PDB file of N, CA and C in Angstrom:
ATOM      1  N   UNK A  95     -20.374  13.781   0.365  1.00  0.00           N
ATOM      2  CA  UNK A  95     -19.950  12.652   1.024  1.00  0.00           C
ATOM      3  C   UNK A  95     -19.835  12.786   2.552  1.00  0.00           C
ATOM      4  N   UNK A  96     -20.222  11.622   3.198  1.00  0.00           N
ATOM      5  CA  UNK A  96     -20.181  11.773   4.616  1.00  0.00           C
ATOM      6  C   UNK A  96     -19.609  10.533   5.270  1.00  0.00           C
ATOM      7  N   UNK A  97     -19.199  10.637   6.458  1.00  0.00           N
ATOM      8  CA  UNK A  97     -18.677   9.489   7.112  1.00  0.00           C
ATOM      9  C   UNK A  97     -19.731   8.676   7.594  1.00  0.00           C
ATOM     10  N   UNK A  98     -19.967   7.409   7.180  1.00  0.00           N
ATOM     11  CA  UNK A  98     -20.981   6.469   7.773  1.00  0.00           C
ATOM     12  C   UNK A  98     -20.601   5.580   8.867  1.00  0.00           C
ATOM     13  N   UNK A  99     -19.253   5.326   9.082  1.00  0.00           N
ATOM     14  CA  UNK A  99     -18.883   4.465  10.105  1.00  0.00           C
ATOM     15  C   UNK A  99     -17.472   4.615  10.519  1.00  0.00           C
ATOM     16  N   UNK A 100     -17.185   4.481  11.799  1.00  0.00           N
ATOM     17  CA  UNK A 100     -15.627   4.382  12.116  1.00  0.00           C
ATOM     18  C   UNK A 100     -15.480   2.908  12.767  1.00  0.00           C
ATOM     19  N   UNK A 101     -14.461   2.348  12.238  1.00  0.00           N
ATOM     20  CA  UNK A 101     -14.006   0.971  12.741  1.00  0.00           C
ATOM     21  C   UNK A 101     -12.586   1.023  13.224  1.00  0.00           C
ATOM     22  N   UNK A 102     -12.321   0.126  14.092  1.00  0.00           N
ATOM     23  CA  UNK A 102     -10.826   0.180  14.476  1.00  0.00           C
ATOM     24  C   UNK A 102     -10.029  -0.606  13.519  1.00  0.00           C
ATOM     25  N   UNK A 103      -8.814   0.050  13.000  1.00  0.00           N
ATOM     26  CA  UNK A 103      -8.114  -0.439  12.032  1.00  0.00           C
ATOM     27  C   UNK A 103      -7.585  -1.862  12.423  1.00  0.00           C
ATOM     28  N   UNK A 104      -7.529  -2.727  11.286  1.00  0.00           N
ATOM     29  CA  UNK A 104      -6.733  -4.024  11.551  1.00  0.00           C
ATOM     30  C   UNK A 104      -5.341  -3.772  11.385  1.00  0.00           C
ATOM     31  N   UNK A 105      -4.754  -2.512  11.090  1.00  0.00           N
ATOM     32  CA  UNK A 105      -3.445  -2.168  10.998  1.00  0.00           C
ATOM     33  C   UNK A 105      -3.126  -1.182  11.846  1.00  0.00           C
ATOM     34  N   UNK A 106      -2.985  -1.251  13.260  1.00  0.00           N
ATOM     35  CA  UNK A 106      -2.598  -0.176  14.026  1.00  0.00           C
ATOM     36  C   UNK A 106      -1.290   0.373  13.626  1.00  0.00           C
ATOM     37  N   UNK A 107      -1.183   1.586  14.180  1.00  0.00           N
ATOM     38  CA  UNK A 107       0.106   2.405  14.061  1.00  0.00           C
ATOM     39  C   UNK A 107       1.096   2.070  15.156  1.00  0.00           C
ATOM     40  N   UNK A 108       1.542   0.829  14.940  1.00  0.00           N
ATOM     41  CA  UNK A 108       2.386   0.213  15.997  1.00  0.00           C
ATOM     42  C   UNK A 108       3.721   0.989  16.326  1.00  0.00           C
ATOM     43  N   UNK A 109       4.481   1.595  15.259  1.00  0.00           N
ATOM     44  CA  UNK A 109       5.717   2.341  15.484  1.00  0.00           C
ATOM     45  C   UNK A 109       5.505   3.428  16.361  1.00  0.00           C
ATOM     46  N   UNK A 110       4.304   4.210  16.119  1.00  0.00           N
ATOM     47  CA  UNK A 110       4.040   5.336  17.053  1.00  0.00           C
ATOM     48  C   UNK A 110       3.396   5.006  18.349  1.00  0.00           C
ATOM     49  N   UNK A 111       2.802   3.822  18.499  1.00  0.00           N
ATOM     50  CA  UNK A 111       1.955   3.488  19.764  1.00  0.00           C
ATOM     51  C   UNK A 111       0.483   4.215  19.745  1.00  0.00           C
ATOM     52  N   UNK A 112       0.045   4.669  18.483  1.00  0.00           N
ATOM     53  CA  UNK A 112      -1.219   5.375  18.340  1.00  0.00           C
ATOM     54  C   UNK A 112      -2.307   4.443  18.074  1.00  0.00           C
ATOM     55  N   UNK A 113      -3.479   4.876  18.179  1.00  0.00           N
ATOM     56  CA  UNK A 113      -4.583   4.125  17.794  1.00  0.00           C
ATOM     57  C   UNK A 113      -4.824   4.352  16.344  1.00  0.00           C
ATOM     58  N   UNK A 114      -5.562   3.440  15.705  1.00  0.00           N
ATOM     59  CA  UNK A 114      -5.705   3.764  14.118  1.00  0.00           C
ATOM     60  C   UNK A 114      -7.236   3.271  14.002  1.00  0.00           C
ATOM     61  N   UNK A 115      -7.896   4.097  13.171  1.00  0.00           N
ATOM     62  CA  UNK A 115      -9.380   3.908  12.855  1.00  0.00           C
ATOM     63  C   UNK A 115      -9.545   4.139  11.371  1.00  0.00           C
ATOM     64  N   UNK A 116     -10.316   3.382  10.818  1.00  0.00           N
ATOM     65  CA  UNK A 116     -10.806   3.367   9.520  1.00  0.00           C
ATOM     66  C   UNK A 116     -12.128   4.129   9.408  1.00  0.00           C
ATOM     67  N   UNK A 117     -12.222   5.233   8.753  1.00  0.00           N
ATOM     68  CA  UNK A 117     -13.517   6.180   8.689  1.00  0.00           C
ATOM     69  C   UNK A 117     -14.005   5.894   7.117  1.00  0.00           C
ATOM     70  N   UNK A 118     -15.181   5.249   7.310  1.00  0.00           N
ATOM     71  CA  UNK A 118     -15.876   4.784   5.859  1.00  0.00           C
ATOM     72  C   UNK A 118     -16.870   5.785   5.509  1.00  0.00           C
ATOM     73  N   UNK A 119     -16.869   6.015   4.122  1.00  0.00           N
ATOM     74  CA  UNK A 119     -17.519   7.169   3.518  1.00  0.00           C
ATOM     75  C   UNK A 119     -18.588   6.511   2.737  1.00  0.00           C
ATOM     76  N   UNK A 120     -19.599   7.478   2.531  1.00  0.00           N
ATOM     77  CA  UNK A 120     -20.733   6.994   1.420  1.00  0.00           C
ATOM     78  C   UNK A 120     -20.324   7.338   0.041  1.00  0.00           C
ATOM     79  N   UNK A 121     -19.162   7.639  -0.213  1.00  0.00           N
ATOM     80  CA  UNK A 121     -18.765   7.644  -1.644  1.00  0.00           C
ATOM     81  C   UNK A 121     -17.334   7.255  -1.797  1.00  0.00           C
ATOM     82  N   UNK A 122     -16.793   7.515  -3.102  1.00  0.00           N
ATOM     83  CA  UNK A 122     -15.332   7.072  -3.181  1.00  0.00           C
ATOM     84  C   UNK A 122     -14.454   8.445  -3.136  1.00  0.00           C
ATOM     85  N   UNK A 123     -13.308   8.272  -2.652  1.00  0.00           N
ATOM     86  CA  UNK A 123     -12.473   9.360  -2.467  1.00  0.00           C
ATOM     87  C   UNK A 123     -11.949   9.742  -3.908  1.00  0.00           C
ATOM     88  N   UNK A 124     -11.919  11.029  -4.159  1.00  0.00           N
ATOM     89  CA  UNK A 124     -11.394  11.562  -5.502  1.00  0.00           C
ATOM     90  C   UNK A 124     -10.273  12.439  -5.266  1.00  0.00           C
ATOM     91  N   UNK A 125      -9.647  13.092  -6.255  1.00  0.00           N
ATOM     92  CA  UNK A 125      -8.743  14.123  -6.303  1.00  0.00           C
ATOM     93  C   UNK A 125      -9.107  15.236  -5.571  1.00  0.00           C
ATOM     94  N   UNK A 126     -10.144  15.927  -5.964  1.00  0.00           N
ATOM     95  CA  UNK A 126     -10.854  16.995  -5.451  1.00  0.00           C
ATOM     96  C   UNK A 126     -10.856  16.869  -3.725  1.00  0.00           C
ATOM     97  N   UNK A 127     -11.435  15.571  -3.293  1.00  0.00           N
ATOM     98  CA  UNK A 127     -11.625  15.414  -1.849  1.00  0.00           C
ATOM     99  C   UNK A 127     -10.172  15.476  -1.253  1.00  0.00           C
ATOM    100  N   UNK A 128      -9.043  14.634  -1.681  1.00  0.00           N
ATOM    101  CA  UNK A 128      -7.828  14.829  -1.301  1.00  0.00           C
ATOM    102  C   UNK A 128      -7.167  16.300  -1.062  1.00  0.00           C
ATOM    103  N   UNK A 129      -7.507  16.989  -2.081  1.00  0.00           N
ATOM    104  CA  UNK A 129      -6.905  18.388  -2.068  1.00  0.00           C
ATOM    105  C   UNK A 129      -7.628  19.247  -1.145  1.00  0.00           C
ATOM    106  N   UNK A 130      -8.871  18.887  -0.883  1.00  0.00           N
ATOM    107  CA  UNK A 130      -9.589  19.667   0.275  1.00  0.00           C
ATOM    108  C   UNK A 130      -9.088  19.285   1.593  1.00  0.00           C
ATOM    109  N   UNK A 131      -8.413  18.300   1.835  1.00  0.00           N
ATOM    110  CA  UNK A 131      -7.944  17.957   3.069  1.00  0.00           C
ATOM    111  C   UNK A 131      -6.468  18.741   3.406  1.00  0.00           C
ATOM    112  N   UNK A 132      -5.921  19.483   2.451  1.00  0.00           N
ATOM    113  CA  UNK A 132      -4.620  20.006   2.638  1.00  0.00           C
ATOM    114  C   UNK A 132      -4.626  20.956   3.830  1.00  0.00           C
ATOM    115  N   UNK A 133      -5.657  21.588   4.340  1.00  0.00           N
ATOM    116  CA  UNK A 133      -5.486  22.482   5.487  1.00  0.00           C
ATOM    117  C   UNK A 133      -5.374  21.785   7.000  1.00  0.00           C
ATOM    118  N   UNK A 134      -5.404  20.354   6.747  1.00  0.00           N
ATOM    119  CA  UNK A 134      -5.491  19.656   8.033  1.00  0.00           C
ATOM    120  C   UNK A 134      -4.046  19.303   8.391  1.00  0.00           C
ATOM    121  N   UNK A 135      -2.978  19.562   7.545  1.00  0.00           N
ATOM    122  CA  UNK A 135      -1.528  19.302   7.746  1.00  0.00           C
ATOM    123  C   UNK A 135      -0.762  19.343   6.625  1.00  0.00           C
ATOM    124  N   UNK A 136       0.482  18.696   6.740  1.00  0.00           N
ATOM    125  CA  UNK A 136       1.308  18.435   5.608  1.00  0.00           C
ATOM    126  C   UNK A 136       0.891  17.512   4.621  1.00  0.00           C
ATOM    127  N   UNK A 137       0.601  17.681   3.371  1.00  0.00           N
ATOM    128  CA  UNK A 137      -0.080  16.887   2.454  1.00  0.00           C
ATOM    129  C   UNK A 137       1.032  16.185   1.558  1.00  0.00           C
ATOM    130  N   UNK A 138       1.026  14.895   1.388  1.00  0.00           N
ATOM    131  CA  UNK A 138       1.844  14.075   0.507  1.00  0.00           C
ATOM    132  C   UNK A 138       0.774  13.391  -0.370  1.00  0.00           C
ATOM    133  N   UNK A 139       0.750  13.747  -1.893  1.00  0.00           N
ATOM    134  CA  UNK A 139      -0.229  13.252  -2.630  1.00  0.00           C
ATOM    135  C   UNK A 139       0.533  12.648  -3.809  1.00  0.00           C
ATOM    136  N   UNK A 140       0.504  11.289  -3.935  1.00  0.00           N
ATOM    137  CA  UNK A 140       1.200  10.807  -5.024  1.00  0.00           C
ATOM    138  C   UNK A 140       0.280  10.254  -6.097  1.00  0.00           C
ATOM    139  N   UNK A 141      -0.328  11.275  -6.842  1.00  0.00           N
ATOM    140  CA  UNK A 141      -1.327  10.931  -7.591  1.00  0.00           C
ATOM    141  C   UNK A 141      -0.957  10.330  -9.050  1.00  0.00           C
ATOM    142  N   UNK A 142       0.406  10.251  -9.162  1.00  0.00           N
ATOM    143  CA  UNK A 142       0.829   9.473 -10.504  1.00  0.00           C
ATOM    144  C   UNK A 142       0.968   8.012 -10.275  1.00  0.00           C
ATOM    145  N   UNK A 143       0.661   7.499  -9.158  1.00  0.00           N
ATOM    146  CA  UNK A 143       0.734   5.977  -8.915  1.00  0.00           C
ATOM    147  C   UNK A 143      -0.560   5.493  -9.528  1.00  0.00           C
ATOM    148  N   UNK A 144      -0.263   4.008  -9.834  1.00  0.00           N
ATOM    149  CA  UNK A 144      -1.581   3.374 -10.316  1.00  0.00           C
ATOM    150  C   UNK A 144      -2.733   3.418  -9.463  1.00  0.00           C
ATOM    151  N   UNK A 145      -2.508   3.481  -8.165  1.00  0.00           N
ATOM    152  CA  UNK A 145      -3.615   3.816  -7.169  1.00  0.00           C
ATOM    153  C   UNK A 145      -3.033   4.845  -6.339  1.00  0.00           C
ATOM    154  N   UNK A 146      -3.508   6.093  -6.724  1.00  0.00           N
ATOM    155  CA  UNK A 146      -3.093   7.295  -6.097  1.00  0.00           C
ATOM    156  C   UNK A 146      -3.259   7.428  -4.573  1.00  0.00           C
ATOM    157  N   UNK A 147      -2.087   7.694  -3.892  1.00  0.00           N
ATOM    158  CA  UNK A 147      -2.014   7.559  -2.478  1.00  0.00           C
ATOM    159  C   UNK A 147      -1.918   8.942  -1.933  1.00  0.00           C
ATOM    160  N   UNK A 148      -2.440   9.234  -0.647  1.00  0.00           N
ATOM    161  CA  UNK A 148      -2.391  10.539   0.013  1.00  0.00           C
ATOM    162  C   UNK A 148      -2.002  10.289   1.507  1.00  0.00           C
ATOM    163  N   UNK A 149      -1.346  11.202   2.023  1.00  0.00           N
ATOM    164  CA  UNK A 149      -0.981  11.076   3.519  1.00  0.00           C
ATOM    165  C   UNK A 149      -0.947  12.577   4.036  1.00  0.00           C
ATOM    166  N   UNK A 150      -1.536  12.820   5.270  1.00  0.00           N
ATOM    167  CA  UNK A 150      -1.702  14.098   5.641  1.00  0.00           C
ATOM    168  C   UNK A 150      -0.960  13.943   7.209  1.00  0.00           C
ATOM    169  N   UNK A 151      -0.084  14.489   7.483  1.00  0.00           N
ATOM    170  CA  UNK A 151       0.671  14.524   8.877  1.00  0.00           C
ATOM    171  C   UNK A 151       0.523  15.707   9.578  1.00  0.00           C
ATOM    172  N   UNK A 152       0.233  15.635  10.877  1.00  0.00           N
ATOM    173  CA  UNK A 152       0.166  16.960  11.822  1.00  0.00           C
ATOM    174  C   UNK A 152       0.597  16.195  13.115  1.00  0.00           C
ATOM    175  N   UNK A 153       0.895  17.099  14.146  1.00  0.00           N
ATOM    176  CA  UNK A 153       1.539  16.783  15.329  1.00  0.00           C
ATOM    177  C   UNK A 153       0.828  15.340  15.974  1.00  0.00           C
ATOM    178  N   UNK A 154      -0.444  15.408  16.049  1.00  0.00           N
ATOM    179  CA  UNK A 154      -0.928  14.313  16.827  1.00  0.00           C
ATOM    180  C   UNK A 154      -1.918  13.281  16.043  1.00  0.00           C
ATOM    181  N   UNK A 155      -1.755  13.521  14.757  1.00  0.00           N
ATOM    182  CA  UNK A 155      -2.499  12.521  13.894  1.00  0.00           C
ATOM    183  C   UNK A 155      -1.859  12.311  12.512  1.00  0.00           C
ATOM    184  N   UNK A 156      -2.167  11.296  11.766  1.00  0.00           N
ATOM    185  CA  UNK A 156      -1.849  10.974  10.446  1.00  0.00           C
ATOM    186  C   UNK A 156      -3.166  10.515   9.709  1.00  0.00           C
ATOM    187  N   UNK A 157      -3.491  11.064   8.532  1.00  0.00           N
ATOM    188  CA  UNK A 157      -4.610  10.628   7.776  1.00  0.00           C
ATOM    189  C   UNK A 157      -4.153  10.196   6.420  1.00  0.00           C
ATOM    190  N   UNK A 158      -4.453   8.879   6.054  1.00  0.00           N
ATOM    191  CA  UNK A 158      -4.002   8.362   4.761  1.00  0.00           C
ATOM    192  C   UNK A 158      -4.983   7.586   4.076  1.00  0.00           C
ATOM    193  N   UNK A 159      -4.786   7.631   2.833  1.00  0.00           N
ATOM    194  CA  UNK A 159      -6.001   6.738   1.897  1.00  0.00           C
ATOM    195  C   UNK A 159      -5.541   6.724   0.584  1.00  0.00           C
ATOM    196  N   UNK A 160      -6.270   6.141  -0.228  1.00  0.00           N
ATOM    197  CA  UNK A 160      -6.018   5.799  -1.674  1.00  0.00           C
ATOM    198  C   UNK A 160      -7.317   6.471  -2.500  1.00  0.00           C
ATOM    199  N   UNK A 161      -6.893   7.114  -3.444  1.00  0.00           N
ATOM    200  CA  UNK A 161      -8.029   7.724  -4.414  1.00  0.00           C
ATOM    201  C   UNK A 161      -8.802   6.368  -4.945  1.00  0.00           C
ATOM    202  N   UNK A 162     -10.177   6.392  -5.067  1.00  0.00           N
ATOM    203  CA  UNK A 162     -11.054   5.449  -5.422  1.00  0.00           C
ATOM    204  C   UNK A 162     -11.469   4.504  -4.356  1.00  0.00           C
ATOM    205  N   UNK A 163     -10.969   4.491  -3.053  1.00  0.00           N
ATOM    206  CA  UNK A 163     -11.401   3.865  -1.944  1.00  0.00           C
ATOM    207  C   UNK A 163     -12.676   4.636  -1.417  1.00  0.00           C
ATOM    208  N   UNK A 164     -13.286   3.765  -0.447  1.00  0.00           N
ATOM    209  CA  UNK A 164     -14.409   4.290   0.192  1.00  0.00           C
ATOM    210  C   UNK A 164     -14.208   4.568   1.805  1.00  0.00           C
ATOM    211  N   UNK A 165     -12.897   4.526   2.139  1.00  0.00           N
ATOM    212  CA  UNK A 165     -12.421   4.892   3.391  1.00  0.00           C
ATOM    213  C   UNK A 165     -11.025   5.470   3.512  1.00  0.00           C
ATOM    214  N   UNK A 166     -10.776   6.113   4.688  1.00  0.00           N
ATOM    215  CA  UNK A 166      -9.599   6.534   4.976  1.00  0.00           C
ATOM    216  C   UNK A 166      -9.098   6.252   6.272  1.00  0.00           C
ATOM    217  N   UNK A 167      -7.912   6.171   6.464  1.00  0.00           N
ATOM    218  CA  UNK A 167      -7.395   5.782   7.815  1.00  0.00           C
ATOM    219  C   UNK A 167      -6.819   6.929   8.615  1.00  0.00           C
ATOM    220  N   UNK A 168      -7.219   6.857   9.949  1.00  0.00           N
ATOM    221  CA  UNK A 168      -6.571   7.984  10.704  1.00  0.00           C
ATOM    222  C   UNK A 168      -5.773   7.244  11.877  1.00  0.00           C
ATOM    223  N   UNK A 169      -4.494   7.570  12.135  1.00  0.00           N
ATOM    224  CA  UNK A 169      -3.715   7.226  13.265  1.00  0.00           C
ATOM    225  C   UNK A 169      -3.736   8.421  14.233  1.00  0.00           C
ATOM    226  N   UNK A 170      -3.977   8.243  15.482  1.00  0.00           N
ATOM    227  CA  UNK A 170      -4.156   9.357  16.199  1.00  0.00           C
ATOM    228  C   UNK A 170      -3.471   9.092  17.636  1.00  0.00           C
ATOM    229  N   UNK A 171      -3.010  10.045  18.193  1.00  0.00           N
ATOM    230  CA  UNK A 171      -2.318   9.858  19.574  1.00  0.00           C
ATOM    231  C   UNK A 171      -3.401   9.902  20.567  1.00  0.00           C
ATOM    232  N   UNK A 172      -4.400  10.581  20.534  1.00  0.00           N
ATOM    233  CA  UNK A 172      -5.472  10.570  21.329  1.00  0.00           C
ATOM    234  C   UNK A 172      -6.939  10.808  20.617  1.00  0.00           C
ATOM    235  N   UNK A 173      -7.976  10.807  21.210  1.00  0.00           N
ATOM    236  CA  UNK A 173      -9.173  10.864  20.676  1.00  0.00           C
ATOM    237  C   UNK A 173      -9.676  12.315  20.180  1.00  0.00           C
ATOM    238  N   UNK A 174      -8.888  13.132  20.434  1.00  0.00           N
ATOM    239  CA  UNK A 174      -9.272  14.552  20.084  1.00  0.00           C
ATOM    240  C   UNK A 174      -9.617  14.882  18.416  1.00  0.00           C
ATOM    241  N   UNK A 175      -8.914  14.169  17.682  1.00  0.00           N
ATOM    242  CA  UNK A 175      -9.143  14.271  16.310  1.00  0.00           C
ATOM    243  C   UNK A 175     -10.555  13.547  16.008  1.00  0.00           C
ATOM    244  N   UNK A 176     -10.766  12.439  16.601  1.00  0.00           N
ATOM    245  CA  UNK A 176     -11.923  11.713  16.502  1.00  0.00           C
ATOM    246  C   UNK A 176     -13.171  12.519  16.679  1.00  0.00           C
ATOM    247  N   UNK A 177     -13.159  13.334  17.920  1.00  0.00           N
ATOM    248  CA  UNK A 177     -14.211  14.177  18.306  1.00  0.00           C
ATOM    249  C   UNK A 177     -14.587  15.063  17.102  1.00  0.00           C
ATOM    250  N   UNK A 178     -13.482  15.636  16.542  1.00  0.00           N
ATOM    251  CA  UNK A 178     -13.638  16.817  15.572  1.00  0.00           C
ATOM    252  C   UNK A 178     -14.343  16.176  14.392  1.00  0.00           C
ATOM    253  N   UNK A 179     -13.621  14.870  13.861  1.00  0.00           N
ATOM    254  CA  UNK A 179     -14.195  14.271  12.705  1.00  0.00           C
ATOM    255  C   UNK A 179     -15.778  13.916  12.907  1.00  0.00           C
ATOM    256  N   UNK A 180     -16.114  13.368  14.056  1.00  0.00           N
ATOM    257  CA  UNK A 180     -17.464  12.852  14.277  1.00  0.00           C
ATOM    258  C   UNK A 180     -18.385  14.069  14.405  1.00  0.00           C
ATOM    259  N   UNK A 181     -18.066  15.227  14.919  1.00  0.00           N
ATOM    260  CA  UNK A 181     -18.921  16.247  15.076  1.00  0.00           C
ATOM    261  C   UNK A 181     -18.982  17.189  13.800  1.00  0.00           C
ATOM    262  N   UNK A 182     -17.942  17.332  13.130  1.00  0.00           N
ATOM    263  CA  UNK A 182     -17.859  18.404  12.181  1.00  0.00           C
ATOM    264  C   UNK A 182     -17.689  17.986  10.663  1.00  0.00           C
ATOM    265  N   UNK A 183     -17.241  16.689  10.462  1.00  0.00           N
ATOM    266  CA  UNK A 183     -17.130  16.348   9.168  1.00  0.00           C
ATOM    267  C   UNK A 183     -18.436  15.809   8.563  1.00  0.00           C
ATOM    268  N   UNK A 184     -18.897  16.807   7.780  1.00  0.00           N
ATOM    269  CA  UNK A 184     -20.015  16.585   6.783  1.00  0.00           C
ATOM    270  C   UNK A 184     -19.401  16.953   5.434  1.00  0.00           C
ATOM    271  N   UNK A 185     -18.808  15.989   4.921  1.00  0.00           N
ATOM    272  CA  UNK A 185     -17.905  16.297   3.656  1.00  0.00           C
ATOM    273  C   UNK A 185     -18.791  16.562   2.539  1.00  0.00           C
ATOM    274  N   UNK A 186     -19.934  16.929   2.667  1.00  0.00           N
ATOM    275  CA  UNK A 186     -20.837  17.332   1.533  1.00  0.00           C
ATOM    276  C   UNK A 186     -20.075  18.616   0.790  1.00  0.00           C
ATOM    277  N   UNK A 187     -20.043  18.545  -0.504  1.00  0.00           N
ATOM    278  CA  UNK A 187     -19.316  19.471  -1.170  1.00  0.00           C
ATOM    279  C   UNK A 187     -17.991  19.930  -0.779  1.00  0.00           C
ATOM    280  N   UNK A 188     -17.396  18.976  -0.177  1.00  0.00           N
ATOM    281  CA  UNK A 188     -15.857  19.086   0.212  1.00  0.00           C
ATOM    282  C   UNK A 188     -15.705  20.177   1.267  1.00  0.00           C
ATOM    283  N   UNK A 189     -16.587  20.218   2.213  1.00  0.00           N
ATOM    284  CA  UNK A 189     -16.514  21.298   3.255  1.00  0.00           C
ATOM    285  C   UNK A 189     -15.470  21.108   4.388  1.00  0.00           C
ATOM    286  N   UNK A 190     -14.303  20.919   4.024  1.00  0.00           N
ATOM    287  CA  UNK A 190     -13.324  20.442   4.880  1.00  0.00           C
ATOM    288  C   UNK A 190     -12.701  21.722   5.595  1.00  0.00           C
ATOM    289  N   UNK A 191     -12.849  22.805   5.123  1.00  0.00           N
ATOM    290  CA  UNK A 191     -12.538  24.068   5.617  1.00  0.00           C
ATOM    291  C   UNK A 191     -13.023  24.201   7.057  1.00  0.00           C
ATOM    292  N   UNK A 192     -14.160  23.677   7.436  1.00  0.00           N
ATOM    293  CA  UNK A 192     -14.847  23.617   8.837  1.00  0.00           C
ATOM    294  C   UNK A 192     -13.999  22.710   9.724  1.00  0.00           C
ATOM    295  N   UNK A 193     -13.611  21.671   9.195  1.00  0.00           N
ATOM    296  CA  UNK A 193     -12.950  20.659  10.016  1.00  0.00           C
ATOM    297  C   UNK A 193     -11.481  21.277  10.378  1.00  0.00           C
ATOM    298  N   UNK A 194     -10.760  21.878   9.279  1.00  0.00           N
ATOM    299  CA  UNK A 194      -9.423  22.596   9.477  1.00  0.00           C
ATOM    300  C   UNK A 194      -9.704  23.574  10.614  1.00  0.00           C
ATOM    301  N   UNK A 195     -10.655  24.500  10.488  1.00  0.00           N
ATOM    302  CA  UNK A 195     -11.071  25.485  11.468  1.00  0.00           C
ATOM    303  C   UNK A 195     -11.351  25.008  12.805  1.00  0.00           C
ATOM    304  N   UNK A 196     -11.879  23.820  13.037  1.00  0.00           N
ATOM    305  CA  UNK A 196     -12.341  23.277  14.263  1.00  0.00           C
ATOM    306  C   UNK A 196     -10.829  22.739  14.905  1.00  0.00           C
ATOM    307  N   UNK A 197      -9.872  22.137  13.997  1.00  0.00           N
ATOM    308  CA  UNK A 197      -8.721  21.507  14.488  1.00  0.00           C
ATOM    309  C   UNK A 197      -7.822  22.719  14.889  1.00  0.00           C
ATOM    310  N   UNK A 198      -7.753  23.844  14.269  1.00  0.00           N
ATOM    311  CA  UNK A 198      -7.081  24.915  14.723  1.00  0.00           C
ATOM    312  C   UNK A 198      -7.509  25.524  16.113  1.00  0.00           C
ATOM    313  N   UNK A 199      -8.909  25.639  16.286  1.00  0.00           N
ATOM    314  CA  UNK A 199      -9.426  26.042  17.635  1.00  0.00           C
ATOM    315  C   UNK A 199      -9.138  25.140  18.563  1.00  0.00           C
ATOM    316  N   UNK A 200      -9.169  23.730  18.520  1.00  0.00           N
ATOM    317  CA  UNK A 200      -8.930  22.738  19.474  1.00  0.00           C
ATOM    318  C   UNK A 200      -7.460  22.725  19.647  1.00  0.00           C
ATOM    319  N   UNK A 201      -6.699  23.169  18.693  1.00  0.00           N
ATOM    320  CA  UNK A 201      -5.179  23.084  18.710  1.00  0.00           C
ATOM    321  C   UNK A 201      -4.833  21.496  18.846  1.00  0.00           C
ATOM    322  N   UNK A 202      -5.351  20.725  17.975  1.00  0.00           N
ATOM    323  CA  UNK A 202      -5.167  19.305  17.736  1.00  0.00           C
ATOM    324  C   UNK A 202      -3.947  19.017  17.151  1.00  0.00           C
TER     325      UNK A 202
END
């Protein structure tokens, strides 16, 4: 799976004053994809809901989405997470360990 487009979210993160973007994928989010994001921050995964929801929180960003969707939303304090996602996220075979490593190195 890969990111094919980033668009400004219609629902910005108003409470935090952060920018929000939707990252569109070339496939649908599944359980394995969600679990692969765990290294990026604190994961809340409500997989027993009719539409399973996930949220990952870290100091400077929040990632959230719904299983079965073709996009996830990122609320970010600055553009540092965007740079990492654009450069490193080639989500083929759920290779999110690279993104987690890049985030740790940039201390995002």
